[in-house]
Short mmCIF file of C-alpha atoms in Angstrom, two decimals:
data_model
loop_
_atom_site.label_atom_id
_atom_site.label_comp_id
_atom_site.label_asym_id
_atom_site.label_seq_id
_atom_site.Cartn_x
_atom_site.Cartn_y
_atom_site.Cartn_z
CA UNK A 455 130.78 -13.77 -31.18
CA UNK A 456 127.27 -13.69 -33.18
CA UNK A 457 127.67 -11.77 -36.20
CA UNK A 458 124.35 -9.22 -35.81
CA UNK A 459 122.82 -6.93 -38.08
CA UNK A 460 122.66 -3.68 -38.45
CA UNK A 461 120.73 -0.90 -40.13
CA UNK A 462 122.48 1.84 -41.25
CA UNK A 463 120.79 3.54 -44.46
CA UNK A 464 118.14 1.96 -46.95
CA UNK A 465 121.64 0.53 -49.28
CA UNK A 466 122.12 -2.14 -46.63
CA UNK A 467 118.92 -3.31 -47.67
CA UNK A 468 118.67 -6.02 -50.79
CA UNK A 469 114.95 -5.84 -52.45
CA UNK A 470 114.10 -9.11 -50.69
CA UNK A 471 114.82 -7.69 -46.79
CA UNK A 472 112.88 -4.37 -48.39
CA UNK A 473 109.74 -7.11 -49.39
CA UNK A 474 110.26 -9.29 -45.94
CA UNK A 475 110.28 -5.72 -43.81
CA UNK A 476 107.56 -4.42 -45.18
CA UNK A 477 105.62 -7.67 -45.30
CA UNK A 478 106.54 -8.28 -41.14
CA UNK A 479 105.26 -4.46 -40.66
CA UNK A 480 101.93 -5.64 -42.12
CA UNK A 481 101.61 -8.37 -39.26
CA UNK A 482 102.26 -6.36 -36.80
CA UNK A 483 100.17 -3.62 -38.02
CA UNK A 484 97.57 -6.28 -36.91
CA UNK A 485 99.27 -6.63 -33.73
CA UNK A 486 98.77 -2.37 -32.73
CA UNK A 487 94.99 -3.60 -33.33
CA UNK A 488 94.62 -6.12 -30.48
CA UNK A 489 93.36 -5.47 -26.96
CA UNK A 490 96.64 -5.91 -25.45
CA UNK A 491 99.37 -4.45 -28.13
CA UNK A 492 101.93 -6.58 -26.58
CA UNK A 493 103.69 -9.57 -27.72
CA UNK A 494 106.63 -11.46 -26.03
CA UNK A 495 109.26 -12.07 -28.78
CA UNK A 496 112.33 -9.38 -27.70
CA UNK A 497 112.20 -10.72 -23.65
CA UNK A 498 114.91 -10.15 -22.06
CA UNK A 499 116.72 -7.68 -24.57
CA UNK A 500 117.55 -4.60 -23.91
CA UNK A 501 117.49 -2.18 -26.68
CA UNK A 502 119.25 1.85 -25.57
CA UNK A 503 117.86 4.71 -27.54
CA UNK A 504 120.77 6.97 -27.48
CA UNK A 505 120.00 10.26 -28.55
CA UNK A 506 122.27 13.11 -29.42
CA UNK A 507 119.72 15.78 -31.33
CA UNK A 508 115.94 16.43 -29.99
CA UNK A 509 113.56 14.13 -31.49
CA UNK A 510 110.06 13.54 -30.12
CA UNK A 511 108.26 11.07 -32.64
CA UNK A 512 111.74 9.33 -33.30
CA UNK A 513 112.26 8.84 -30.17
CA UNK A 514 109.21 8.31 -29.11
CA UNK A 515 107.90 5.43 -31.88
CA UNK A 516 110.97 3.65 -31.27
CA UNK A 517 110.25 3.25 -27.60
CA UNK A 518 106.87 2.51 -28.36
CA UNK A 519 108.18 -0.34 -31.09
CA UNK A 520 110.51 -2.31 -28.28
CA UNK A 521 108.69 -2.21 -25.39
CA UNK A 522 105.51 -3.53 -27.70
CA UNK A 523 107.73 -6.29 -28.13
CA UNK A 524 108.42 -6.52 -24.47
CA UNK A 525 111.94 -5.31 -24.76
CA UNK A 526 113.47 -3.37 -22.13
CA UNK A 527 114.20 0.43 -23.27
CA UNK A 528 116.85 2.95 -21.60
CA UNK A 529 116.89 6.36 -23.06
CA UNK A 530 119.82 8.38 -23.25
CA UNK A 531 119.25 12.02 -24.38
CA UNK A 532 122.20 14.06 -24.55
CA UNK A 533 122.09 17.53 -26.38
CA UNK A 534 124.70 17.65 -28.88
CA UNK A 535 126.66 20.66 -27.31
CA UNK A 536 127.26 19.13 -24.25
CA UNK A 537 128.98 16.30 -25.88
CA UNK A 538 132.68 16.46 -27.68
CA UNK A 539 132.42 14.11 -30.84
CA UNK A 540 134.71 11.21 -31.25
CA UNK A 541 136.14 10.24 -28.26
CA UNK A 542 133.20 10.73 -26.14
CA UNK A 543 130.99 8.75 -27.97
CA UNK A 544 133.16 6.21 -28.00
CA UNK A 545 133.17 6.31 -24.35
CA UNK A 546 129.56 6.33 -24.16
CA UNK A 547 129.41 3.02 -26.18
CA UNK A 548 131.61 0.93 -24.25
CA UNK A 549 129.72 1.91 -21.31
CA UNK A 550 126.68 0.48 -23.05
CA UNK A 551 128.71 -2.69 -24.32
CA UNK A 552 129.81 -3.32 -20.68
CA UNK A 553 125.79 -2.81 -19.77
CA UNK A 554 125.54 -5.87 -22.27
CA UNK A 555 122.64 -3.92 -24.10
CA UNK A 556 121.35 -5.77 -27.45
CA UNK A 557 120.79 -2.96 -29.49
CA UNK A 558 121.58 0.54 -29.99
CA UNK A 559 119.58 2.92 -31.75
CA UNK A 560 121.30 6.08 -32.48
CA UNK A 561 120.67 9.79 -33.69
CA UNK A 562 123.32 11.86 -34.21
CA UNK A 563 124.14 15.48 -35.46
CA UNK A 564 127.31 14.03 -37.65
CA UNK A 565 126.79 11.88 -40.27
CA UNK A 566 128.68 8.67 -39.86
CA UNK A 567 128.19 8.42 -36.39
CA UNK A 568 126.56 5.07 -36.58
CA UNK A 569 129.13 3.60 -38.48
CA UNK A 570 131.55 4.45 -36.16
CA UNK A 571 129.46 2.89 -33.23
CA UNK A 572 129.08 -0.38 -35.20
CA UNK A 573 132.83 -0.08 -35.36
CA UNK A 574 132.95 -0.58 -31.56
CA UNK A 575 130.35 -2.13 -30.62
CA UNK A 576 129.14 -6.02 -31.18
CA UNK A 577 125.60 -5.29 -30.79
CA UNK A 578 122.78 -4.67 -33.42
CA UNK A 579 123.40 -0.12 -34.59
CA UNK A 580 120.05 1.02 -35.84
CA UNK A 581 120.79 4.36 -37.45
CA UNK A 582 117.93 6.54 -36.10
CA UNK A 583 118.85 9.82 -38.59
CA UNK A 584 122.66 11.24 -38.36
CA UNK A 585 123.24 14.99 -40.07
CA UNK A 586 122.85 15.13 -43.37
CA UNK A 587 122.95 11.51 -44.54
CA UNK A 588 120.89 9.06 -43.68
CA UNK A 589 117.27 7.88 -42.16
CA UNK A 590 116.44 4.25 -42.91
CA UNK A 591 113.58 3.61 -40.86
CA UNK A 592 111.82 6.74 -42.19
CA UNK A 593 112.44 5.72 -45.42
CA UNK A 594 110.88 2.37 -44.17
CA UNK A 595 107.90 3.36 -42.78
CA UNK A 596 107.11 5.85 -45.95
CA UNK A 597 107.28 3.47 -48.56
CA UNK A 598 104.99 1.17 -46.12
CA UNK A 599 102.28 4.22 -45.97
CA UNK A 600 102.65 4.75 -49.90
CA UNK A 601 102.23 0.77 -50.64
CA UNK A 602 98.95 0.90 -48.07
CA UNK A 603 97.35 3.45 -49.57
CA UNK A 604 98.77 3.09 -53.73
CA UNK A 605 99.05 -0.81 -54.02
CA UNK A 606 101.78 -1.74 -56.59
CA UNK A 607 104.12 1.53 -56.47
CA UNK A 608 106.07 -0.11 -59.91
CA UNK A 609 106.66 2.96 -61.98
CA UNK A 610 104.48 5.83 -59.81
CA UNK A 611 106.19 8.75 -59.37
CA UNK A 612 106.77 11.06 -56.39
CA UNK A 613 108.16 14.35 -55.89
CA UNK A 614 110.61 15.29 -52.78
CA UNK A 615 109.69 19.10 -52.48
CA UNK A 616 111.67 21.38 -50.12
CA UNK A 617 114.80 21.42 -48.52
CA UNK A 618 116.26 18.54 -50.11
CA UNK A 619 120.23 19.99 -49.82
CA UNK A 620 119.92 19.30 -45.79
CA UNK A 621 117.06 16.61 -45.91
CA UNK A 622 118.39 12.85 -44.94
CA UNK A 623 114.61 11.98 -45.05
CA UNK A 624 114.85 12.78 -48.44
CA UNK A 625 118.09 10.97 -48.68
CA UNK A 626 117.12 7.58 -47.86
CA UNK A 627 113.55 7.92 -48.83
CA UNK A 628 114.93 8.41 -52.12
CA UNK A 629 116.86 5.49 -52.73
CA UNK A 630 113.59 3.75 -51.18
CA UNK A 631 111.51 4.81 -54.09
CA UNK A 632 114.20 3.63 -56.29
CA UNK A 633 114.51 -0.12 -54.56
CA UNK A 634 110.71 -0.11 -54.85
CA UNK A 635 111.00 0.76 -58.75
CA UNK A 636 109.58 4.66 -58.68
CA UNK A 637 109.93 7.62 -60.33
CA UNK A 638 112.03 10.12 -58.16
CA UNK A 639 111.68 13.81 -58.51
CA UNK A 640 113.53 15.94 -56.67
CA UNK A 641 111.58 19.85 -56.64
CA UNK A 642 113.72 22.74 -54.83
CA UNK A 643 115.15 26.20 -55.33
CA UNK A 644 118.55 25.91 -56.56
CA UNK A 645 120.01 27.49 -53.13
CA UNK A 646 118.34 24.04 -51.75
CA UNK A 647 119.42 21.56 -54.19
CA UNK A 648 122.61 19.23 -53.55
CA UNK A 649 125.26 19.91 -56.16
CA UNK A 650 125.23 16.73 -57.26
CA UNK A 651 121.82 14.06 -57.09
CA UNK A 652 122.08 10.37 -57.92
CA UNK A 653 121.67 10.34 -61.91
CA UNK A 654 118.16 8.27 -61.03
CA UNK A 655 116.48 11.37 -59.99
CA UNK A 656 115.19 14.30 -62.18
CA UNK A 657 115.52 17.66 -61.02
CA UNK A 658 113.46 20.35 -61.46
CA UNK A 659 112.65 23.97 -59.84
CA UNK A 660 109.58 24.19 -60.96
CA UNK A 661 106.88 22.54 -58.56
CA UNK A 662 103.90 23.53 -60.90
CA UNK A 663 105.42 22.23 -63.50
CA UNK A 664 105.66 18.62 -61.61
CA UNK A 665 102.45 18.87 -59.55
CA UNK A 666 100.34 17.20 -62.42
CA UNK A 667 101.82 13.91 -62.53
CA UNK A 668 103.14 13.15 -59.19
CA UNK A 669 101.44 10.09 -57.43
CA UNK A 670 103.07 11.00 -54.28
CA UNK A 671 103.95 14.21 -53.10
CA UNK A 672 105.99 14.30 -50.46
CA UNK A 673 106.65 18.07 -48.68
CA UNK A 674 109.94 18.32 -46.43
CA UNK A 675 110.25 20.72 -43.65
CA UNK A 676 111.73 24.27 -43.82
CA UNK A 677 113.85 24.96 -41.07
CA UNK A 678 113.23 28.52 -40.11
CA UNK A 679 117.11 29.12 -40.11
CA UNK A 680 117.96 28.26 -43.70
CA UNK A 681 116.72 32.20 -44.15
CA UNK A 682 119.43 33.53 -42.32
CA UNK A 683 121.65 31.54 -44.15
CA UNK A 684 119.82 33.41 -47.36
CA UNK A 685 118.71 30.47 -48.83
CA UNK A 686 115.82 32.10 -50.08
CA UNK A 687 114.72 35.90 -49.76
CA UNK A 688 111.43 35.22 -47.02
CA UNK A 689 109.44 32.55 -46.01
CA UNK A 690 106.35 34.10 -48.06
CA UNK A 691 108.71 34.38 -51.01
CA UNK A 692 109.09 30.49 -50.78
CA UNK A 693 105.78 29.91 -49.60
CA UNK A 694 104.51 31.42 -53.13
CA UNK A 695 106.53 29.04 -55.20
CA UNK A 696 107.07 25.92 -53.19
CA UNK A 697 103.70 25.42 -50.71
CA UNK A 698 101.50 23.18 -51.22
CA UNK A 699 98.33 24.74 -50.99
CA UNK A 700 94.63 23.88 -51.81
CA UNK A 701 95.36 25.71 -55.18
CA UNK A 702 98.41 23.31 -56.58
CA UNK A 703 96.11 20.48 -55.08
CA UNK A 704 93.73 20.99 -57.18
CA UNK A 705 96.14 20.57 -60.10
CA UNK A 706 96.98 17.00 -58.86
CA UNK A 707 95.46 13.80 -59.40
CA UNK A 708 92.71 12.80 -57.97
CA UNK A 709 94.18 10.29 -55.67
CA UNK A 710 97.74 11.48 -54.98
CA UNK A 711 99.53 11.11 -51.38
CA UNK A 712 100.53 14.07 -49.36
CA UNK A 713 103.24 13.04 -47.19
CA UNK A 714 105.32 15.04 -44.58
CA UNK A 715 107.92 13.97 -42.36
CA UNK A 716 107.01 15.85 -39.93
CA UNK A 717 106.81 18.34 -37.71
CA UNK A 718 105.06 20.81 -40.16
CA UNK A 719 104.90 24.29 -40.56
CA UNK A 720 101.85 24.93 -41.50
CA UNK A 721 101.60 27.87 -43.85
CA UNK A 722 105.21 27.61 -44.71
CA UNK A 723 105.75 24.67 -46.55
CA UNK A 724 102.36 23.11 -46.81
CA UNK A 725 99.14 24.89 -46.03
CA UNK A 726 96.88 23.67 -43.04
CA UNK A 727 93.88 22.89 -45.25
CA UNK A 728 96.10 20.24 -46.85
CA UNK A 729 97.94 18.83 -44.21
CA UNK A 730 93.93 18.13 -42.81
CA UNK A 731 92.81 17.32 -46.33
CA UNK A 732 92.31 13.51 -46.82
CA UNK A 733 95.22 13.39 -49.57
CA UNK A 734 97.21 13.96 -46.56
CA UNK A 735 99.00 10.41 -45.23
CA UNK A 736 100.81 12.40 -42.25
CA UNK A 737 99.30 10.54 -39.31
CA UNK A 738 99.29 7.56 -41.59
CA UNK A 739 102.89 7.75 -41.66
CA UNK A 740 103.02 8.19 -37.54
CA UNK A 741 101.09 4.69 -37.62
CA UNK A 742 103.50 3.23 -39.84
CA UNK A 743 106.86 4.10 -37.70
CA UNK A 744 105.69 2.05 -34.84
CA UNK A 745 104.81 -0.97 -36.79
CA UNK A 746 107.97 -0.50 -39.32
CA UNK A 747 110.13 -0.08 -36.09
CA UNK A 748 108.87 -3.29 -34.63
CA UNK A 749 109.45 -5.11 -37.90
CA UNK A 750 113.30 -3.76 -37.86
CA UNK A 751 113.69 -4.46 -33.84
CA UNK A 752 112.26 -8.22 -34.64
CA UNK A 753 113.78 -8.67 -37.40
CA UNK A 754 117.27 -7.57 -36.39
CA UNK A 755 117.18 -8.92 -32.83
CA UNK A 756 113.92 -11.76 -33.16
CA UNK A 757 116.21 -14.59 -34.58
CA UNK A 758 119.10 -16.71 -33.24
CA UNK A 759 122.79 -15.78 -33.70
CA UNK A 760 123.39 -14.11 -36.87
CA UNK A 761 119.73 -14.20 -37.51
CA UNK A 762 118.75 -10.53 -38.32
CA UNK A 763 118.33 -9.72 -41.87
CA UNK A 764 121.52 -7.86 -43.01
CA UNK A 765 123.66 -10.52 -41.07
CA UNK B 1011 96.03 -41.79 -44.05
CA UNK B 1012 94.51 -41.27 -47.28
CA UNK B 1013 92.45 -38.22 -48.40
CA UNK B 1014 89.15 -40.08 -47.53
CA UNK B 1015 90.72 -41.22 -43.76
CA UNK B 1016 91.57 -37.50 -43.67
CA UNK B 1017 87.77 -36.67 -44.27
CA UNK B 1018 86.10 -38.89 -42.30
CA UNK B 1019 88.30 -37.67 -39.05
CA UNK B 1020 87.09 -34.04 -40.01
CA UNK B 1021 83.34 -35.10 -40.02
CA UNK B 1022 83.98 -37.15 -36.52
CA UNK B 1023 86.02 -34.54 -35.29
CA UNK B 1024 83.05 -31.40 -36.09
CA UNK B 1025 80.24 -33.97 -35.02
CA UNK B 1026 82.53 -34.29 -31.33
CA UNK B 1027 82.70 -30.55 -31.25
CA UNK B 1028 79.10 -30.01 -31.43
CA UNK B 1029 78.30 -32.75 -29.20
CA UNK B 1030 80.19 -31.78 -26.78
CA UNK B 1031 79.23 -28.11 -26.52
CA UNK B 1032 75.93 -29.07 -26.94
CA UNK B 1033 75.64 -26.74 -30.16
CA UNK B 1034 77.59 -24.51 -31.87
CA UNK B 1035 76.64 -21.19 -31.17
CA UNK B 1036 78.79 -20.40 -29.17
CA UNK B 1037 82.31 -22.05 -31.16
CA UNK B 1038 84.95 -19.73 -32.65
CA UNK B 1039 87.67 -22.29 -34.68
CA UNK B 1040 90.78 -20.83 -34.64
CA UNK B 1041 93.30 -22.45 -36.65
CA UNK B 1042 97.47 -22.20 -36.25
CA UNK B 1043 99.31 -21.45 -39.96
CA UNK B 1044 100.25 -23.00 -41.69
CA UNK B 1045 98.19 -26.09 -41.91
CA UNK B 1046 95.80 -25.66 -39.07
CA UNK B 1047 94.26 -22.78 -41.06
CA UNK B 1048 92.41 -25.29 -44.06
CA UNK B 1049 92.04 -27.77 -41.41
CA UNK B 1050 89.66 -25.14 -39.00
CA UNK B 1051 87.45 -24.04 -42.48
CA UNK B 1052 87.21 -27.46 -43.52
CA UNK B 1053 85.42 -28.19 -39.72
CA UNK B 1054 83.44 -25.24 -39.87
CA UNK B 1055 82.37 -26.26 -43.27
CA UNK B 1056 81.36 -29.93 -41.61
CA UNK B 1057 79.68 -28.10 -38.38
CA UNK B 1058 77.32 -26.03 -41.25
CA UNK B 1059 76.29 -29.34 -42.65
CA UNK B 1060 75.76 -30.87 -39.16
CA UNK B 1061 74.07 -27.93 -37.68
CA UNK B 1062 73.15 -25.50 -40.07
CA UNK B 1063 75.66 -22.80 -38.21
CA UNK B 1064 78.20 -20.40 -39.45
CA UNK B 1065 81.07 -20.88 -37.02
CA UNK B 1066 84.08 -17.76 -36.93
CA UNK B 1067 87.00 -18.85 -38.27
CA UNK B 1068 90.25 -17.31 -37.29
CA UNK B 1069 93.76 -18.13 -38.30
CA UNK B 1070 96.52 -17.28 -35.64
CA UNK B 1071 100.93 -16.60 -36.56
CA UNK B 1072 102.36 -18.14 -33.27
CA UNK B 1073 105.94 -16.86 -34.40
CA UNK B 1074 105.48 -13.60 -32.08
CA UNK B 1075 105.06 -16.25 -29.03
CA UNK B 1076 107.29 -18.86 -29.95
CA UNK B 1077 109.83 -19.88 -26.99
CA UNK B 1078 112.26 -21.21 -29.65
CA UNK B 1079 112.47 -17.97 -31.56
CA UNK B 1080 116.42 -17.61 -30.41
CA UNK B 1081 116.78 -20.66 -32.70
CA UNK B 1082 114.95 -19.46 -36.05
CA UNK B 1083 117.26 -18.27 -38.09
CA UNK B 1084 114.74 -16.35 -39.88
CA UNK B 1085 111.85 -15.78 -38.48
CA UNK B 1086 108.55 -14.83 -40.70
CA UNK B 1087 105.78 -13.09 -38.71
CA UNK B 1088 102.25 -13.95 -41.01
CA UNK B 1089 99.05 -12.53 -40.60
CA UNK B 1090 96.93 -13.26 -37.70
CA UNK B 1091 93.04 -12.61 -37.86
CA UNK B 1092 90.88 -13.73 -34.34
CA UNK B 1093 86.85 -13.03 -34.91
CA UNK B 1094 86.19 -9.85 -32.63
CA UNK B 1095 85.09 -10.15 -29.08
CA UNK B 1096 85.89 -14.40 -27.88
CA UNK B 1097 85.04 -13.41 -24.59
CA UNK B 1098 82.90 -15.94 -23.30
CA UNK B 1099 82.94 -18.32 -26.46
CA UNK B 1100 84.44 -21.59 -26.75
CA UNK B 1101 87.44 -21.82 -28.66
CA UNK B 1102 88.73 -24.66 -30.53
CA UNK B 1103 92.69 -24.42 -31.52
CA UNK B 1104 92.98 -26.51 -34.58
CA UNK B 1105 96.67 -27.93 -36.07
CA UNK B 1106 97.95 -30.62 -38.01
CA UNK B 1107 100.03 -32.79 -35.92
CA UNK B 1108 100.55 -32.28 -31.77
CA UNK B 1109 104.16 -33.13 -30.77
CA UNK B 1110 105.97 -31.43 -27.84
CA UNK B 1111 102.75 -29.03 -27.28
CA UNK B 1112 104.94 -25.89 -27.28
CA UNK B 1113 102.67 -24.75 -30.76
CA UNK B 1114 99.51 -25.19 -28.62
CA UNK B 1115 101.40 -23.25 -25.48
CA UNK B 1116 102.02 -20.22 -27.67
CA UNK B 1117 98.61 -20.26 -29.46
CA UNK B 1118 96.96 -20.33 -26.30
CA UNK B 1119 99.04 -17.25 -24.80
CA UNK B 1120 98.41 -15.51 -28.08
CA UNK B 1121 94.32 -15.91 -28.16
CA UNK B 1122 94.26 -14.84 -23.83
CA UNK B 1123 95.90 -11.41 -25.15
CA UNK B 1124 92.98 -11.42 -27.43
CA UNK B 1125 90.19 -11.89 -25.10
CA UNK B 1126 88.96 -14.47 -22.35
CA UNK B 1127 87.19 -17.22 -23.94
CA UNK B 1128 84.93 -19.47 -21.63
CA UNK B 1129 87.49 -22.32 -22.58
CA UNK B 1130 89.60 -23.14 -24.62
CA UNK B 1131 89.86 -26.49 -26.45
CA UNK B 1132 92.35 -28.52 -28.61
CA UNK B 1133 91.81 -30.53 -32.18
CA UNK B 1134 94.23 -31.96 -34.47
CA UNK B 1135 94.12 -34.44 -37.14
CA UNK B 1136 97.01 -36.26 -35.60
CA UNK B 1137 98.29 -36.75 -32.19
CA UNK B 1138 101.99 -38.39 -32.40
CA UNK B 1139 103.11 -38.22 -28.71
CA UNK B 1140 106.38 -36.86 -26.95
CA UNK B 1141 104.53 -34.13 -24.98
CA UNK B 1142 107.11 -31.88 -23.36
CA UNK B 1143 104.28 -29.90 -21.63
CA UNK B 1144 101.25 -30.70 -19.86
CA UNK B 1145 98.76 -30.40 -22.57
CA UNK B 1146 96.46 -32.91 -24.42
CA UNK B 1147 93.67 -32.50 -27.65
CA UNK B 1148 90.39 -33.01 -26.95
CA UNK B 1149 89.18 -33.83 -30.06
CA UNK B 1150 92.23 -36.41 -32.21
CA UNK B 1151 91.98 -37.36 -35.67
CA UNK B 1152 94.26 -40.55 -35.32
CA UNK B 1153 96.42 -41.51 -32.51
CA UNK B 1154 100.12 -41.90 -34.39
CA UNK B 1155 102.54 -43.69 -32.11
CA UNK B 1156 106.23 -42.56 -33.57
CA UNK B 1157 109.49 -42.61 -32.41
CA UNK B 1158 110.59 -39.15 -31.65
CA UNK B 1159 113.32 -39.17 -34.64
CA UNK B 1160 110.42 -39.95 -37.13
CA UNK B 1161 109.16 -36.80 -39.11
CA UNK B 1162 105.07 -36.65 -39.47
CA UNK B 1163 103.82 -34.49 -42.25
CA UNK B 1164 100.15 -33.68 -42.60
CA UNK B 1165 99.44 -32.81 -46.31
CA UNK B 1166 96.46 -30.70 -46.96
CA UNK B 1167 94.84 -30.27 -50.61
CA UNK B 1168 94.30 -26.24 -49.75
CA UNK B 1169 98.38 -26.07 -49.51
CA UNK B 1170 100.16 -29.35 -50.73
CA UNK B 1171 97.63 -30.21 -53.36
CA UNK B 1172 96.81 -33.51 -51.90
CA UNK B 1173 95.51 -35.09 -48.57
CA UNK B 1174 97.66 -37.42 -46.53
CA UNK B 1175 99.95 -38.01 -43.80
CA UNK B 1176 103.27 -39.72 -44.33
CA UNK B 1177 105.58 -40.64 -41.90
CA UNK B 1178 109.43 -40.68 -42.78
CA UNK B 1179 112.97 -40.45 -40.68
CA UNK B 1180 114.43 -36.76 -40.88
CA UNK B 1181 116.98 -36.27 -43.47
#
């Protein structure tokens, strides 16, 4: 049986597959140039998006990534309610082994769900974001748009503002920054901050404070619901002290990065002028998924058994 | 043959281009990495001194069109950088050594997905046999009969630090 890889958070990654990822995503960068955006290397594989939580760019860039490498894509959507965890899902990936599909990309409500799949299946498990934990090829494609638009990222910092208790973005994108030898500063309320951070990161609930010597700033959605869980007293209330607005802007460098995951809420957790301002790397980032997701598909699936970089 | 061999074949090989397109405004070189890349500026630079014209040079990655890409263990995808708009030109694929052809197969399906060129033509500073396809150069450095164990390696100054090509048994 070929030994395949598999990507299941940015820690599966040594610095060298970080360099070689983000070095193929440059290529085919080029590629989403050309006339025809098409190349042949993933014939004949079949790659299954398998989708347990609603995601439209996820989804969507992933799709976009295999069938610009002429892979064949099924999509499985499934809302999470209608599914029972464990056995089910197992279930659901032996169907797909018998199917003989090549790779598996998965997002899942539970974190750990992709491990489990790898644990069943013999095909490539690209984890596409699962609960709280992990979301590689985010992670991926942001340290691509950072490196495009700072050069050598060696000792810039960059603040992860928001929700980081519930944010996997913010998860993997840390240890990202890390690999890629940043500064990692981690801005919330203290109702939003994980108990316990990796001792790499600083910590501070102050964003004011931090604003002045971020290189990157990098805003994370608020999910409307974290209010009725009384994470904070109103929207406005954290609007005041954690939005970036044209005001904290101004206190920034001159040529910091305003990333966001996406989708915004504009006026919550960023304003609109500054989501359109050209700090702002947002669509940037959109760009960058496609071409980061083709990098991960070819690299994973594009060689011969046991080929793929984390084999 | 020895760095001068090497340079004379250029200058034969840019004065056949020109002659046969009658000219060379209408040429786009495109070279295949690694080695075709020096090769294709180093006829461009010839074709300037023959005919006072600044030929496009582009530099095409086959990797993405490869049919043997099951076999690479790991696969590197370089840069690839076509002048804009070869519709209509004449394009001249340049590489070190043609073998089996499947390089010149892929390099071929990679510039059509660029554009349509009026044709498309073939140069390489060595031609060693053991086609496995039906293609042929147009324009050949030096004929090198080998057995199909031998190894040829071109060596360019711009990448190995010296001109040459050696012959040698694999292993």
């Amino acid at each position: 049986m070929a030994v395949k890889g598999h990507l299941l958070d940015v820690d599966d990654l040594r610095r060298e597959d970080l360099e070689r990822i983000l070095e193929t995503a440059r290529s085919f960068s080029e590629v989403l140039r050309r006339p025809i955006k098409k190349v042949p290397s993933l014939r004949g594989k079949t790659v299954v998006n398998l989708f347990y939580e609603p995601s439209t760019r996820t989804r969507l860039s992933f799709e976009v990534a295999a069938k610009r490498l002429s892979a064949d894509v099924l999509n499985f959507t499934a809302s999470a309610s209608s599914v029972e965890k464990g056995e089910s899902l197992k279930d659901t990936a032996l169907t797909l082994r018998a199917m003989g599909v090549d790779a598996v990309i998965i997002r899942h409500p539970v974190a750990g769900a992709p491990c489990l799949l790898r644990r069943w299946l013999d095909v490539t498990v690209i984890n596409a974001g699962d609960g709280m934990h992990a979301h590689p090829t985010q992670a991926l494609l942001d340290l691509f748009t950072m490196r495009e638009r700072l050069g050598d990222m060696e000792g810039a910092t960059i603040a992860y503002v928001g929700d980081i208790l519930h944010s996997r973005v913010a998860r993997s994108g840390m240890k990202a920054c890390r690999a890629a030898g940043m500064r990692v500063v981690a801005v919330a309320p203290p109702t939003l901050m994980p108990p316990a951070v990796p001792d790499y990161v600083e910590v501070s609930h102050s964003f004011d404070a931090v604003i002045p010597r971020c290189d990157v700033i990098y805003m994370l959605r608020i999910q409307k619901e974290r209010q009725q869980e009384a994470r904070f007293p109103s929207l406005e209330e954290y609007a005041r002290l954690y939005q970036l607005d044209k005001e904290r802007l101004r206190k920034a460098k001159p040529g910091v990065v305003v990333m966001h995951p996406g989708p915004m809420n504009r006026g919550v957790e960023i304003s609109s002028e500054v989501a359109d301002a050209p700090h702002a790397a947002i669509t940037a980032q959109v760009s960058a998924g496609v071409a980061v997701r083709m990098a991960v598909l070819f690299l994973l699936l594009g060689g011969g058994e046991g080929g793929g970089v984390l084999a | 043959m020895e760095e001068d061999d090497v340079q004379r074949a250029v200058r034969r090989i840019a004065h056949e281009i020109v002659e046969r397109n009658k000219g060379a405004a209408e040429l786009v070189l495109v070279g295949i990495r690694t080695r075709g890349v020096p090769l294709s500026n180093r006829i461009a630079t010839a074709i300037r001194e023959i005919e006072g014209v600044e030929v496009p040079v582009g530099r095409l990655d086959i990797t993405l069109y490869r049919d043997d890409l099951h076999t690479l263990e790991q696969p590197v995808v370089r840069e690839t950088y076509l002048p804009p708009d070869i519709d209509g030109r004449q394009v001249v694929i340049v590489d070190d050594v043609l073998f089996t052809g499947r390089s010149v197969r892929a390099a071929m399906d990679a510039i059509i997905d660029f554009g349509r060129p009026a044709s498309i033509q073939l140069a390489v500073l060595v031609d060693r046999g053991h086609r496995e396809l039906p293609i042929r150069a147009d324009y050949v450095g030096k004929n090198v009969p080998t057995s199909r164990e031998e190894e040829v390696k071109v060596a360019l100054r711009e990448v190995d630090g010296e001109d040459g090509v050696f012959i040698g048994y694999q292993g």
